[in-house]
mmCIF file of C-alpha atoms and ligand atoms in Angstrom:
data_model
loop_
_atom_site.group_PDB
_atom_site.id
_atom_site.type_symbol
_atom_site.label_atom_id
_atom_site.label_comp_id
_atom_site.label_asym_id
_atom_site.label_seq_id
_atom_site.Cartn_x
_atom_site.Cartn_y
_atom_site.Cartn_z
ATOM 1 C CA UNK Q 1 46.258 205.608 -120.281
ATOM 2 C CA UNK Q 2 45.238 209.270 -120.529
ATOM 3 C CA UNK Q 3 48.541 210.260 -118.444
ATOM 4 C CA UNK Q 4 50.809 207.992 -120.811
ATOM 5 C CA UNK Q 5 49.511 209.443 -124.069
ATOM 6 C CA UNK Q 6 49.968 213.043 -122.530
ATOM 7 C CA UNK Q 7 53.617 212.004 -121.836
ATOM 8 C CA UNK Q 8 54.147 211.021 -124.944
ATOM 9 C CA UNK Q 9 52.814 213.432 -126.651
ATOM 10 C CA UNK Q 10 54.780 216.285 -124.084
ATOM 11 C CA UNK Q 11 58.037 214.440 -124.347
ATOM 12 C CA UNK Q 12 58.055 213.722 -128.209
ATOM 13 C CA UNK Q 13 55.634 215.907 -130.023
ATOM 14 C CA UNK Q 14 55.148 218.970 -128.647
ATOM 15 C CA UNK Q 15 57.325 221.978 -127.216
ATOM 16 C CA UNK Q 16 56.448 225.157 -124.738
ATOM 17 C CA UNK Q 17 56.519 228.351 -126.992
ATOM 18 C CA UNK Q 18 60.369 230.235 -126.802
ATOM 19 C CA UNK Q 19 58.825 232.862 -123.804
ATOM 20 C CA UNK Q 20 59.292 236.604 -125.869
ATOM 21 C CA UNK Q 21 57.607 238.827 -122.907
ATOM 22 C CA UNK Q 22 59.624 241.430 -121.966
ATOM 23 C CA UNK Q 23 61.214 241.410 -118.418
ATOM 24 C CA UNK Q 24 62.993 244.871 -118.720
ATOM 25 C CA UNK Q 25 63.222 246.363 -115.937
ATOM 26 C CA UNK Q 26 62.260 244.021 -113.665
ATOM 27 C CA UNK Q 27 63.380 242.387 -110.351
ATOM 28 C CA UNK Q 28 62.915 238.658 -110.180
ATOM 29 C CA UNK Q 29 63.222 236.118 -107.313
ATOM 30 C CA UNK Q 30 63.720 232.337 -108.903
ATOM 31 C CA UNK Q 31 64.465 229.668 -106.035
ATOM 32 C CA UNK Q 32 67.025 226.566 -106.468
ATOM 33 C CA UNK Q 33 68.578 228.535 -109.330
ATOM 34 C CA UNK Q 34 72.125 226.985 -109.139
ATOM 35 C CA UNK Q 35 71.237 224.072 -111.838
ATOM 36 C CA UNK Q 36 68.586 223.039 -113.469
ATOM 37 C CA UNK Q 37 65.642 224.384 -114.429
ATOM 38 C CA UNK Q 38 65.826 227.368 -112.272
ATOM 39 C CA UNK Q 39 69.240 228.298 -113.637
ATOM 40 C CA UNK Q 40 67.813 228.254 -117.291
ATOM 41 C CA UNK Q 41 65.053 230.205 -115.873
ATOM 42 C CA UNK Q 42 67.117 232.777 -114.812
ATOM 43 C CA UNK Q 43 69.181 233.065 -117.964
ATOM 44 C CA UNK Q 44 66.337 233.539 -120.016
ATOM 45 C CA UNK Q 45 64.952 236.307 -117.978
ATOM 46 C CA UNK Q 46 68.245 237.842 -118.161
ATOM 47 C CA UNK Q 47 67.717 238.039 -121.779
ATOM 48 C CA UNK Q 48 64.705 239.196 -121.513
ATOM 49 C CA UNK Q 49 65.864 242.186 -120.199
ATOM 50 C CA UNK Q 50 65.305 241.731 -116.128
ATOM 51 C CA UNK Q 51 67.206 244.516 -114.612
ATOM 52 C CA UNK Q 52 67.799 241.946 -111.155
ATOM 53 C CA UNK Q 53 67.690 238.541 -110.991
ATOM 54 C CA UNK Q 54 68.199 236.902 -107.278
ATOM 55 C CA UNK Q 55 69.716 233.826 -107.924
ATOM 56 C CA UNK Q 56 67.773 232.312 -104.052
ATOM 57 C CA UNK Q 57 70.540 229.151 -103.439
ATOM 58 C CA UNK Q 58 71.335 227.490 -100.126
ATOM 59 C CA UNK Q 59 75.140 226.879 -101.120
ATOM 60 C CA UNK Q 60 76.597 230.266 -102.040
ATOM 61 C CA UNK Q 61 79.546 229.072 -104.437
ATOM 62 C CA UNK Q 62 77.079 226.933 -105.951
ATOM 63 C CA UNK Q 63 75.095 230.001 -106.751
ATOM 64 C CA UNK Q 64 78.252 232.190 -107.507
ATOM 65 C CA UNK Q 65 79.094 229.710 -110.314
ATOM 66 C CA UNK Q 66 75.625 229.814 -111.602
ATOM 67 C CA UNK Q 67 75.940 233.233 -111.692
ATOM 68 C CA UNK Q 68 78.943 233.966 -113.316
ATOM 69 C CA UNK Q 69 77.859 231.548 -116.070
ATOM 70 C CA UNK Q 70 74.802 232.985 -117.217
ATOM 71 C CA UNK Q 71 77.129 236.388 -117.015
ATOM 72 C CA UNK Q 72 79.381 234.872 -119.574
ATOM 73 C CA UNK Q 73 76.387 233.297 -121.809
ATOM 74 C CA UNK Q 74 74.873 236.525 -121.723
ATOM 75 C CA UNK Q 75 77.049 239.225 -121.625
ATOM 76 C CA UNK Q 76 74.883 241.052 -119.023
ATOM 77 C CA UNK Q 77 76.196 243.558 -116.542
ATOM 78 C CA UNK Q 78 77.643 241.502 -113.288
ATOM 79 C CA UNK Q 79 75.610 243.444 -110.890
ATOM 80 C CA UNK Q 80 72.244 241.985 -112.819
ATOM 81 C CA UNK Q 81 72.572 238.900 -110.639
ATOM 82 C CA UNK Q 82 73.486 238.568 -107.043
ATOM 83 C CA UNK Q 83 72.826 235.676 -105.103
ATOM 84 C CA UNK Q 84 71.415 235.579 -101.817
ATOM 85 C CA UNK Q 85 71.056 232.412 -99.307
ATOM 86 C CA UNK Q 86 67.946 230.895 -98.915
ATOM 87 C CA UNK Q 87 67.895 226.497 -97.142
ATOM 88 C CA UNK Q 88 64.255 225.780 -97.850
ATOM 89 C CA UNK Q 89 64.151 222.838 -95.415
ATOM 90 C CA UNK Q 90 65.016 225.939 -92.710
ATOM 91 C CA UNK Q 91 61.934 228.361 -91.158
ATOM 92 C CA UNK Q 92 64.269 230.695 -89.950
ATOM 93 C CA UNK Q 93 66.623 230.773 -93.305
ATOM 94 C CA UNK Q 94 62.749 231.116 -95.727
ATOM 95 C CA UNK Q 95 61.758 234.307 -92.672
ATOM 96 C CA UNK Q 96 65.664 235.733 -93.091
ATOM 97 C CA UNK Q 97 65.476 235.854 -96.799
ATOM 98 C CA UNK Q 98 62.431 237.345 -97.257
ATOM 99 C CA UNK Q 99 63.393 239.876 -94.373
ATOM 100 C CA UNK Q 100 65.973 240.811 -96.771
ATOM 101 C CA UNK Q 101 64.209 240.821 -99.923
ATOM 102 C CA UNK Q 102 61.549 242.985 -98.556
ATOM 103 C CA UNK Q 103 63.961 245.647 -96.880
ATOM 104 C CA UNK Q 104 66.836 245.625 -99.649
ATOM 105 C CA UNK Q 105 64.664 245.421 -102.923
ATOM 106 C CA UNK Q 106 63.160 248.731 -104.404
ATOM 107 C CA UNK Q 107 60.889 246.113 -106.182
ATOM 108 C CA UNK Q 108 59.895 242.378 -106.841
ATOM 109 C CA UNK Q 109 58.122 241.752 -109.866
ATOM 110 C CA UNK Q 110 57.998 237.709 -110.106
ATOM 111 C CA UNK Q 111 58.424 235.238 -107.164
ATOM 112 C CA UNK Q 112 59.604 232.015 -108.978
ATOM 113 C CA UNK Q 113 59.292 228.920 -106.425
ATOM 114 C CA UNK Q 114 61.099 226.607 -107.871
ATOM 115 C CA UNK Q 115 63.543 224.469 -105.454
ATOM 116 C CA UNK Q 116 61.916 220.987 -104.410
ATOM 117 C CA UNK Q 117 63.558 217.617 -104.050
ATOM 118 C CA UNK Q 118 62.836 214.245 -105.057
ATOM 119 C CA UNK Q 119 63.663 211.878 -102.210
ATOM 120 C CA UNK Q 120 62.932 208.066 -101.373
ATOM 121 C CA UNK Q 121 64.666 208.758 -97.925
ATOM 122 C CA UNK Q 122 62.468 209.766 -95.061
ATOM 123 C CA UNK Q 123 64.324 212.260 -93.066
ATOM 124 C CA UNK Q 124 62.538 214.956 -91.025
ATOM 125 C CA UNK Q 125 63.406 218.713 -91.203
ATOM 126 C CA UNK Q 126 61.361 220.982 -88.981
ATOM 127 C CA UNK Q 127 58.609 219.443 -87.875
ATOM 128 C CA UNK Q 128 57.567 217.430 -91.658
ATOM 129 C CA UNK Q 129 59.625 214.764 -93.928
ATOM 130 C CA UNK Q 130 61.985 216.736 -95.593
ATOM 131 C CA UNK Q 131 59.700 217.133 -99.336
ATOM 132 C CA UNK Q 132 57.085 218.660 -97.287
ATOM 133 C CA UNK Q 133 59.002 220.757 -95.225
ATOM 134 C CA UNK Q 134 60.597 221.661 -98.879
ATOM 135 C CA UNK Q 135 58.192 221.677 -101.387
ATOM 136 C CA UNK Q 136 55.364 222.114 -99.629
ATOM 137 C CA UNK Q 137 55.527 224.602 -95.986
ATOM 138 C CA UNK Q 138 58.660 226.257 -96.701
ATOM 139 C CA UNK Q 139 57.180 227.409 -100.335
ATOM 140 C CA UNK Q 140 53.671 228.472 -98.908
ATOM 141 C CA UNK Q 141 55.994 230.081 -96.107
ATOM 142 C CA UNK Q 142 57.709 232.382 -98.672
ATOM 143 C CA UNK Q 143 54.897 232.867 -100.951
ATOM 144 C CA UNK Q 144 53.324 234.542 -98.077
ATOM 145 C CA UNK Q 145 55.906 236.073 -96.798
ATOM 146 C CA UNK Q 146 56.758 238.002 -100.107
ATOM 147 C CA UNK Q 147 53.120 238.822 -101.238
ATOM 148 C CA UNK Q 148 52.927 242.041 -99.577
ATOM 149 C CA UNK Q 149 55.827 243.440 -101.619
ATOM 150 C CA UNK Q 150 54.558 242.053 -104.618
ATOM 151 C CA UNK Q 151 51.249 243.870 -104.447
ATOM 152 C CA UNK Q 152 53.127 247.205 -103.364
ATOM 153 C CA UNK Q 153 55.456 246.973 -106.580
ATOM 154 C CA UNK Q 154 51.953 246.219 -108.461
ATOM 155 C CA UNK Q 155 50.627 248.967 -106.789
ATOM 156 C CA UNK Q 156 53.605 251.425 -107.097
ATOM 157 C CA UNK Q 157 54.441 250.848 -110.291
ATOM 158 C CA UNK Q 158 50.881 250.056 -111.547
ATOM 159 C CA UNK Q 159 51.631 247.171 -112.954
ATOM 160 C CA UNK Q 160 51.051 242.926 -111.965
ATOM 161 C CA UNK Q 161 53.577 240.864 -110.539
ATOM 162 C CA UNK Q 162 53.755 237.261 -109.870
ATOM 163 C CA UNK Q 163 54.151 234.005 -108.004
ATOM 164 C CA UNK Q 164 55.043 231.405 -109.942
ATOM 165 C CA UNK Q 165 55.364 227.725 -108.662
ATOM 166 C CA UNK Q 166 56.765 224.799 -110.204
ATOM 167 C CA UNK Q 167 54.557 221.886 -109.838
ATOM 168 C CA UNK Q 168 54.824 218.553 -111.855
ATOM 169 C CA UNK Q 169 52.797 216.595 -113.572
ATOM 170 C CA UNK Q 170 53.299 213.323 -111.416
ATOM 171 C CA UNK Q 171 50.473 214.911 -108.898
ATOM 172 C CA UNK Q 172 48.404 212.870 -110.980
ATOM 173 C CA UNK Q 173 49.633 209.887 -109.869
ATOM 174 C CA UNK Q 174 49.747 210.787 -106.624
ATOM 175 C CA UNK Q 175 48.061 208.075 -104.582
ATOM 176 C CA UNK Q 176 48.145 210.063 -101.101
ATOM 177 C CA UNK Q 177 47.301 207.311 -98.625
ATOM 178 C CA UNK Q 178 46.950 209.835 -96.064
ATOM 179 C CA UNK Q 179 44.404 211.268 -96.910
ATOM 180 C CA UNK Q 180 42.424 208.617 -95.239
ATOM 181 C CA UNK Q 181 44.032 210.191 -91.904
ATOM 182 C CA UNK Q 182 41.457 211.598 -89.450
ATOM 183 C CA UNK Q 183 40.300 215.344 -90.232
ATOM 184 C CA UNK Q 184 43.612 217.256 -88.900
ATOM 185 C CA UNK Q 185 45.968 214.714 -89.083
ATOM 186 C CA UNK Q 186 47.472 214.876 -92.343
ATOM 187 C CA UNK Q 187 50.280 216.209 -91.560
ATOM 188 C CA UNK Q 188 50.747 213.641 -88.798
ATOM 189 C CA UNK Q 189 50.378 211.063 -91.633
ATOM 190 C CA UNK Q 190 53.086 212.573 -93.942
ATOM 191 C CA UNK Q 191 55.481 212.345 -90.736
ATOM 192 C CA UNK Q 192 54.678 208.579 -90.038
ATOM 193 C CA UNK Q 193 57.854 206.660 -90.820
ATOM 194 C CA UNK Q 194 56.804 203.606 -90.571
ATOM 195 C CA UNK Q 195 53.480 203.994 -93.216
ATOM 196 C CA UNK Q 196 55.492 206.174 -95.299
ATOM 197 C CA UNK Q 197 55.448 205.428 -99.471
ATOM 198 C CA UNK Q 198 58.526 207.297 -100.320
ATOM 199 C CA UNK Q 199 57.908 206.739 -103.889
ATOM 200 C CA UNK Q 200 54.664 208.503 -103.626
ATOM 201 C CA UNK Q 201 55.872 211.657 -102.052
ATOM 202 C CA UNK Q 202 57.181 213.786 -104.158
ATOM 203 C CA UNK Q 203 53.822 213.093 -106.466
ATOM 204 C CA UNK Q 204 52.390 214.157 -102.929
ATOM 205 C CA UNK Q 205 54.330 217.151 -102.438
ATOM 206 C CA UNK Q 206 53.319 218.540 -105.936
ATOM 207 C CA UNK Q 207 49.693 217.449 -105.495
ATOM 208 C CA UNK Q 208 49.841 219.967 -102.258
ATOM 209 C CA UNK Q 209 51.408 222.969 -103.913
ATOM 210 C CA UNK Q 210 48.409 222.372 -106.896
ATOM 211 C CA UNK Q 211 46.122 223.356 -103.698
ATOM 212 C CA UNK Q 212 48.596 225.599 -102.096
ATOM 213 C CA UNK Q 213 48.372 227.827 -105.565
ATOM 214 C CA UNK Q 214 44.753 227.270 -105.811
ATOM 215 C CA UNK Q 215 43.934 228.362 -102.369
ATOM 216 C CA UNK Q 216 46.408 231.677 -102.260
ATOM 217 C CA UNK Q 217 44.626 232.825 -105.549
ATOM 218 C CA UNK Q 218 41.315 232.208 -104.228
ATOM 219 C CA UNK Q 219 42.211 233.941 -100.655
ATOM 220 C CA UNK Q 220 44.023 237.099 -102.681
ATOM 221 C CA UNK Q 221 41.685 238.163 -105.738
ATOM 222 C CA UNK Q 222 43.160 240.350 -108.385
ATOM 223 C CA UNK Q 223 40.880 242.718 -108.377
ATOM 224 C CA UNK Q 224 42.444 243.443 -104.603
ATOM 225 C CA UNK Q 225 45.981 242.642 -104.870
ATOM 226 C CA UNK Q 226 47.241 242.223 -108.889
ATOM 227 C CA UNK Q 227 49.787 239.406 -107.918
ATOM 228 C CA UNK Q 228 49.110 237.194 -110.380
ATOM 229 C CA UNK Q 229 49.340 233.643 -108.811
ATOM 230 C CA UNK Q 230 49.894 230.363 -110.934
ATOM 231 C CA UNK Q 231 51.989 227.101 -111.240
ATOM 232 C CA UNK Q 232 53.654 225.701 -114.052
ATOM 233 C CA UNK Q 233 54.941 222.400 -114.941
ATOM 234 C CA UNK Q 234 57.770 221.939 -116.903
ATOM 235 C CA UNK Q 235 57.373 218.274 -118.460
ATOM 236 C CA UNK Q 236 60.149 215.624 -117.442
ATOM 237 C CA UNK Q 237 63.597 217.297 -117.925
ATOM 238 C CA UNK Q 238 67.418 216.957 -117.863
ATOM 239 C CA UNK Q 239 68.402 217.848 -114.301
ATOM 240 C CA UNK Q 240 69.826 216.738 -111.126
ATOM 241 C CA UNK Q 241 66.674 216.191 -109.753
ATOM 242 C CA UNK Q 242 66.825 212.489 -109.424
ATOM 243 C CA UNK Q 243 70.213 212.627 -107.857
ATOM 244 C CA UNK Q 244 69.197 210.992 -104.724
ATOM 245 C CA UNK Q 245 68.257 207.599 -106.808
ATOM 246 C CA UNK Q 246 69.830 207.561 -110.012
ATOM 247 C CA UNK Q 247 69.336 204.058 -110.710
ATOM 248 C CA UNK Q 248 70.213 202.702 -114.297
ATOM 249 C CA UNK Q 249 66.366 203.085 -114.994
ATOM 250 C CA UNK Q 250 65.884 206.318 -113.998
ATOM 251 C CA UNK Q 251 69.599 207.027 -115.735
ATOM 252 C CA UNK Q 252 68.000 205.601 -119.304
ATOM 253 C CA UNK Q 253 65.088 207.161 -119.433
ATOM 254 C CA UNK Q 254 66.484 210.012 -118.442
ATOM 255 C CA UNK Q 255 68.831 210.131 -121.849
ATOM 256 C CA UNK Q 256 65.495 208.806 -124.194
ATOM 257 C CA UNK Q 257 62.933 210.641 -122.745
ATOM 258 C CA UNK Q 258 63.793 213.867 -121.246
ATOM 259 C CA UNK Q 259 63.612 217.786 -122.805
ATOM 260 C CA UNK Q 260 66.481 219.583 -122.633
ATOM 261 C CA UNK Q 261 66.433 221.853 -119.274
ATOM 262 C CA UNK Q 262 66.352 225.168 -121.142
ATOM 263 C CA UNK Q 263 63.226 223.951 -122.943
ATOM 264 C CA UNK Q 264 61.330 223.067 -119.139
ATOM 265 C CA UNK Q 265 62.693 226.249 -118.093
ATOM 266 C CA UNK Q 266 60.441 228.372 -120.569
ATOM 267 C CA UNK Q 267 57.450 227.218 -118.601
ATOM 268 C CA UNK Q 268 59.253 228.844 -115.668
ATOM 269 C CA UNK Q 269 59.446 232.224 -117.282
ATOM 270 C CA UNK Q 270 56.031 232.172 -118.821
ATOM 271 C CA UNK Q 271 54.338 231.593 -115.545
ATOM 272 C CA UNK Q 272 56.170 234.329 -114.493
ATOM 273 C CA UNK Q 273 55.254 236.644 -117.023
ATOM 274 C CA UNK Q 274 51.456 235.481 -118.051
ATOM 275 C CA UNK Q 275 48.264 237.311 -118.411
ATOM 276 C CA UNK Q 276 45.771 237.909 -115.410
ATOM 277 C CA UNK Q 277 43.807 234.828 -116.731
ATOM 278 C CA UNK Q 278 46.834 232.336 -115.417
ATOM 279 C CA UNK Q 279 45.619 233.390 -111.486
ATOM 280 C CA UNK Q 280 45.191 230.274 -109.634
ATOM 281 C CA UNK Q 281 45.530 227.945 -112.352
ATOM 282 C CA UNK Q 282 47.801 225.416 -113.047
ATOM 283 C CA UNK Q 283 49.958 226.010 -117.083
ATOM 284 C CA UNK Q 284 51.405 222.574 -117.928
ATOM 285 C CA UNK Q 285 53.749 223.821 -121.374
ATOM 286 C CA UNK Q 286 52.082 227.238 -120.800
ATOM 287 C CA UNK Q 287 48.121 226.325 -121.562
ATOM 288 C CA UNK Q 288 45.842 226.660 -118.574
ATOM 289 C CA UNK Q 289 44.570 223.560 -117.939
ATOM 290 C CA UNK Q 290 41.750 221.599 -115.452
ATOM 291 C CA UNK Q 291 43.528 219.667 -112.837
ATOM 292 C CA UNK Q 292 42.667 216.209 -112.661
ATOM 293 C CA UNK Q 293 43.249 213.027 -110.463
ATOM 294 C CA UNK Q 294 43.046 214.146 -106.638
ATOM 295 C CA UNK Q 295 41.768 217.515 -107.298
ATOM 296 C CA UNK Q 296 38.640 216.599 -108.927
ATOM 297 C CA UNK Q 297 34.952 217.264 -107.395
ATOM 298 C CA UNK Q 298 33.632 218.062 -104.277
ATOM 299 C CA UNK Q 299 36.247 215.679 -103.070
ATOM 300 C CA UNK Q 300 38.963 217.274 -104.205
ATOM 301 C CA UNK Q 301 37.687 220.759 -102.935
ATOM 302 C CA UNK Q 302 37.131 219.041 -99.341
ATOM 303 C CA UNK Q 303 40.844 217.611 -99.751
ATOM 304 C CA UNK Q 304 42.115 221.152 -100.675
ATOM 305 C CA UNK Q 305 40.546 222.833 -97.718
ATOM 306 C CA UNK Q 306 41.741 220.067 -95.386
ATOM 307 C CA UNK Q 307 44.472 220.855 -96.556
ATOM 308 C CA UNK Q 308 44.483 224.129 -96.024
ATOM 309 C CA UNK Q 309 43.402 224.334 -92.861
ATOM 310 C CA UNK Q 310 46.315 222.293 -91.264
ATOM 311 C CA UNK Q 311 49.062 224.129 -93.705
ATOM 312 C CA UNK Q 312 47.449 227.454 -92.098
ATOM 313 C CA UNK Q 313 47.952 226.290 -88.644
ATOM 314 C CA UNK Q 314 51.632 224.945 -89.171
ATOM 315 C CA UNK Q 315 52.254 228.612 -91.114
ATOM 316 C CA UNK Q 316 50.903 230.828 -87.861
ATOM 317 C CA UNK Q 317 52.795 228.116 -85.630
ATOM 318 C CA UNK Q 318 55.963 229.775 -87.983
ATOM 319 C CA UNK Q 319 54.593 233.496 -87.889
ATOM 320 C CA UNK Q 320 51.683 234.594 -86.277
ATOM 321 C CA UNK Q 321 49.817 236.644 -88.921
ATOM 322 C CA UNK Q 322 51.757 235.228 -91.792
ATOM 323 C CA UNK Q 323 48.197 233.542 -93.568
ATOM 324 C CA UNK Q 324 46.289 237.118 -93.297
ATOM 325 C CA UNK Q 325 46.290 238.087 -97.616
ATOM 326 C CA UNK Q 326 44.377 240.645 -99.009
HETATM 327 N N1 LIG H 1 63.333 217.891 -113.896
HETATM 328 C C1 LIG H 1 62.074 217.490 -114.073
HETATM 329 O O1 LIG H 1 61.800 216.568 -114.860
HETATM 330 C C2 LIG H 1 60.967 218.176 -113.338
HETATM 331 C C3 LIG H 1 59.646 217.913 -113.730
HETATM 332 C C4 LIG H 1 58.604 218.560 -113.045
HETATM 333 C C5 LIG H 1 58.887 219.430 -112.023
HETATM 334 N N2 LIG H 1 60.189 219.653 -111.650
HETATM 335 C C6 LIG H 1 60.432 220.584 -110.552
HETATM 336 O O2 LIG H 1 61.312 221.591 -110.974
HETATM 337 C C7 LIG H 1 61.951 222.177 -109.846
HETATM 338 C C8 LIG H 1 63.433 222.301 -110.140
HETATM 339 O O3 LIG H 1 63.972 220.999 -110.198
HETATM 340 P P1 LIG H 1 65.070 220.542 -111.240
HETATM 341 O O4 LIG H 1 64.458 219.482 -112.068
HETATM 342 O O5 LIG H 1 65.714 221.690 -111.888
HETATM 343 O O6 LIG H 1 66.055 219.778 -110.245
HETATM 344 P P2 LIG H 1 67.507 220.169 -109.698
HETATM 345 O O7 LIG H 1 68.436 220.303 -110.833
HETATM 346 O O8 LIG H 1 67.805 219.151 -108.657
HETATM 347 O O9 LIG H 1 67.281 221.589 -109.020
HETATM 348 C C9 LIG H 1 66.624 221.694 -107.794
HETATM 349 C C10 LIG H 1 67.021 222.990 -107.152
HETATM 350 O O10 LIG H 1 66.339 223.087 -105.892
HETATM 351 C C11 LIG H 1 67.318 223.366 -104.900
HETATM 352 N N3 LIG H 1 66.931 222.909 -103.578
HETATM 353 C C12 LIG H 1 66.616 221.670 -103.164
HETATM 354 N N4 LIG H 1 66.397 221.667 -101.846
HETATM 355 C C13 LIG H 1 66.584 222.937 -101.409
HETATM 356 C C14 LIG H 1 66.528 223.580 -100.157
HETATM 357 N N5 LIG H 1 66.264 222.907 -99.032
HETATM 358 N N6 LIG H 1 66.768 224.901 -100.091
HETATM 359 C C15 LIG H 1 67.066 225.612 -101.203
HETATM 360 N N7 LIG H 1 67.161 225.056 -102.420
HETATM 361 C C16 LIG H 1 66.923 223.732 -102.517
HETATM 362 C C17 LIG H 1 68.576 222.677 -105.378
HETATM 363 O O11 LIG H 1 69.706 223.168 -104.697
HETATM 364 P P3 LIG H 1 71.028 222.247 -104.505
HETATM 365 O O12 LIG H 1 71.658 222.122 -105.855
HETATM 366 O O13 LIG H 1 71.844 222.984 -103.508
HETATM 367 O O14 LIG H 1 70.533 220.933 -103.995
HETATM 368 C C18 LIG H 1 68.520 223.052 -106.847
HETATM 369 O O15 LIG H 1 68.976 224.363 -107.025
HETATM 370 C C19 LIG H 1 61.625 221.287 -108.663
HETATM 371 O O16 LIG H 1 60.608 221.879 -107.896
HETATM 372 C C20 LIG H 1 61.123 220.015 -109.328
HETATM 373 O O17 LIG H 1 60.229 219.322 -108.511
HETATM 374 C C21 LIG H 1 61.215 219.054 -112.289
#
């Protein structure tokens, strides 16, 4: 009941602030920026002044188009946005991108993890179902991967940068059978085929990037690093998320319910550009709020850190090293 009057009052009622911060200057990273919320992400930081925006796309021409739209709604200068390849459901693709980004970018000022699907197919990628491998490893992957240049532009340019996730509401709802797996095998669990609740997962996936967030704030304090780490969630919006199973349903409430994507998107940018006392917490319509359902009480702790603990493994399986933040 609680979650239903929420959704009302997110979907009809109320709307996330127009973001104002200033971005000049900048150098941003926003993932699955070709549509959706991640391309009206981007435009608005182009407004905002960003100096580079890395439009992070697995299909080039996708992202070229992307690109040269928000050029023409914006009138910025082309070289402000270049698009680089980055396939989330691929290790190597997440460690060659971030090779790049660390060796060809004088700075990175916001890390904006935004691609994730929303599948009821079970197809593996890696070694998890595709949403995991997606939403969930690949994103922890390249959150790691980046946070050392994130805290050397905070430290070279005195200043605080940011990674910004987009999580959803629907964690919830996440019912997360799994988690009745034996200690260690929740992972195994996600991959079981033959168990698996499709309908549940992508609630799942966003219910593990809530403790992926968590847990990287908690392991990199901002006293130590200044990367400001947080997740946002942008209400349900207009995209072509729900490609995969656009029944008539989904199709309806789709044209009642949803926001427009450019109002989601300011969610994006504010999680991007929010005050020290966003680390590690999760900014549904920009207000920091307590997470709920699964996360809640010493069970939810012992959930995160089982968690954890088998992410950490499957990340040093990737690159040995990679979960070592200061
Ligand atoms: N729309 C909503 O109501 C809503 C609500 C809460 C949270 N979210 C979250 O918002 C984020 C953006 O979704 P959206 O609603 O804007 O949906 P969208 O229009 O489908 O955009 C998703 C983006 O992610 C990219 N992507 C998917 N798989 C990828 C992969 N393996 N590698 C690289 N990029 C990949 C897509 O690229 P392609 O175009 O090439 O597939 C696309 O650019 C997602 O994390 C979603 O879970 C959305």
């Amino acid at each position: 009941m609680a979650f239903l009057l929420a959704f009302i009052n997110r979907q009809f009622i109320t709307e996330p602030p127009v973001p104002t911060a200033s971005f000049k200057g900048k150098t941003v990273i926003v993932t699955g920026s070709n549509v959706g919320l991640g391309l009206e992400a981007s435009r608005q930081m182009v407004r905002l002044g960003a100096a580079q925006v890395i439009l992070a796309c697995r299909n080039i021409e996708k992202g070229n188009i992307a690109a040269n739209d928000i050029r023409e709604t914006t009138s910025c200068s082309p070289e402000t946005l270049q698009v680089w390849k980055l396939d989330m459901s691929s290790y190597v693709s997440v460690q060659a991108f971030a090779e790049k980004a660390k060796t060809e970018l004088p700075r990175l000022d916001s890390l904006v993890l935004n691609a994730g699907l929303a599948t009821r197919e079970f197809r593996m990628t890696e070694d998890n179902e595709e949403s995991i491998t997606t939403n969930v490893v690949s994103l922890s992957l390249l959150a790691l991967l980046l946070h050392p240049k994130l805290r050397e532009t905070a430290e070279t340019f005195s200043t605080q940068t940011h990674i910004t996730a987009t999580a959803s509401e629907l964690y919830e709802v996440a019912t997360f059978k799994e988690r009745e797996a034996p200690d260690g095998k929740l992972f195994a669990a996600l991959n079981d085929k033959s168990s698996a609740n499709m309908a549940d997962r992508y609630n799942v996936s966003k219910l593990l990037i809530l403790f992926v967030i968590k847990q990287l704030a908690s392991l990199s304090p901002l006293s130590s690093s200044n990367v400001i780490i947080n997740c946002v969630a942008p209400g349900f919006c207009h995209s072509q998320l729900h490609r995969e199973h656009a029944t008539l349903v989904v199709r309806m409430a789709t044209k009642m319910v949803a926001r427009p994507t450019e109002v989601g998107a300011r969610t994006l940018v504010y999680g991007a550009s929010a005050g020290p006392e966003t680390h590690g917490q999760y900014l549904p319509d920009c207000k920091i709020t307590v997470t709920k359902g699964l996360t809640q009480g010493s069970a939810g702790v012992e959930l995160q850190n089982r968690t954890w603990e088998e992410l950490k493994q499957k990340l040093e399986a990737i690159q040995r090293g990679v979960t070592a933040l200061s």
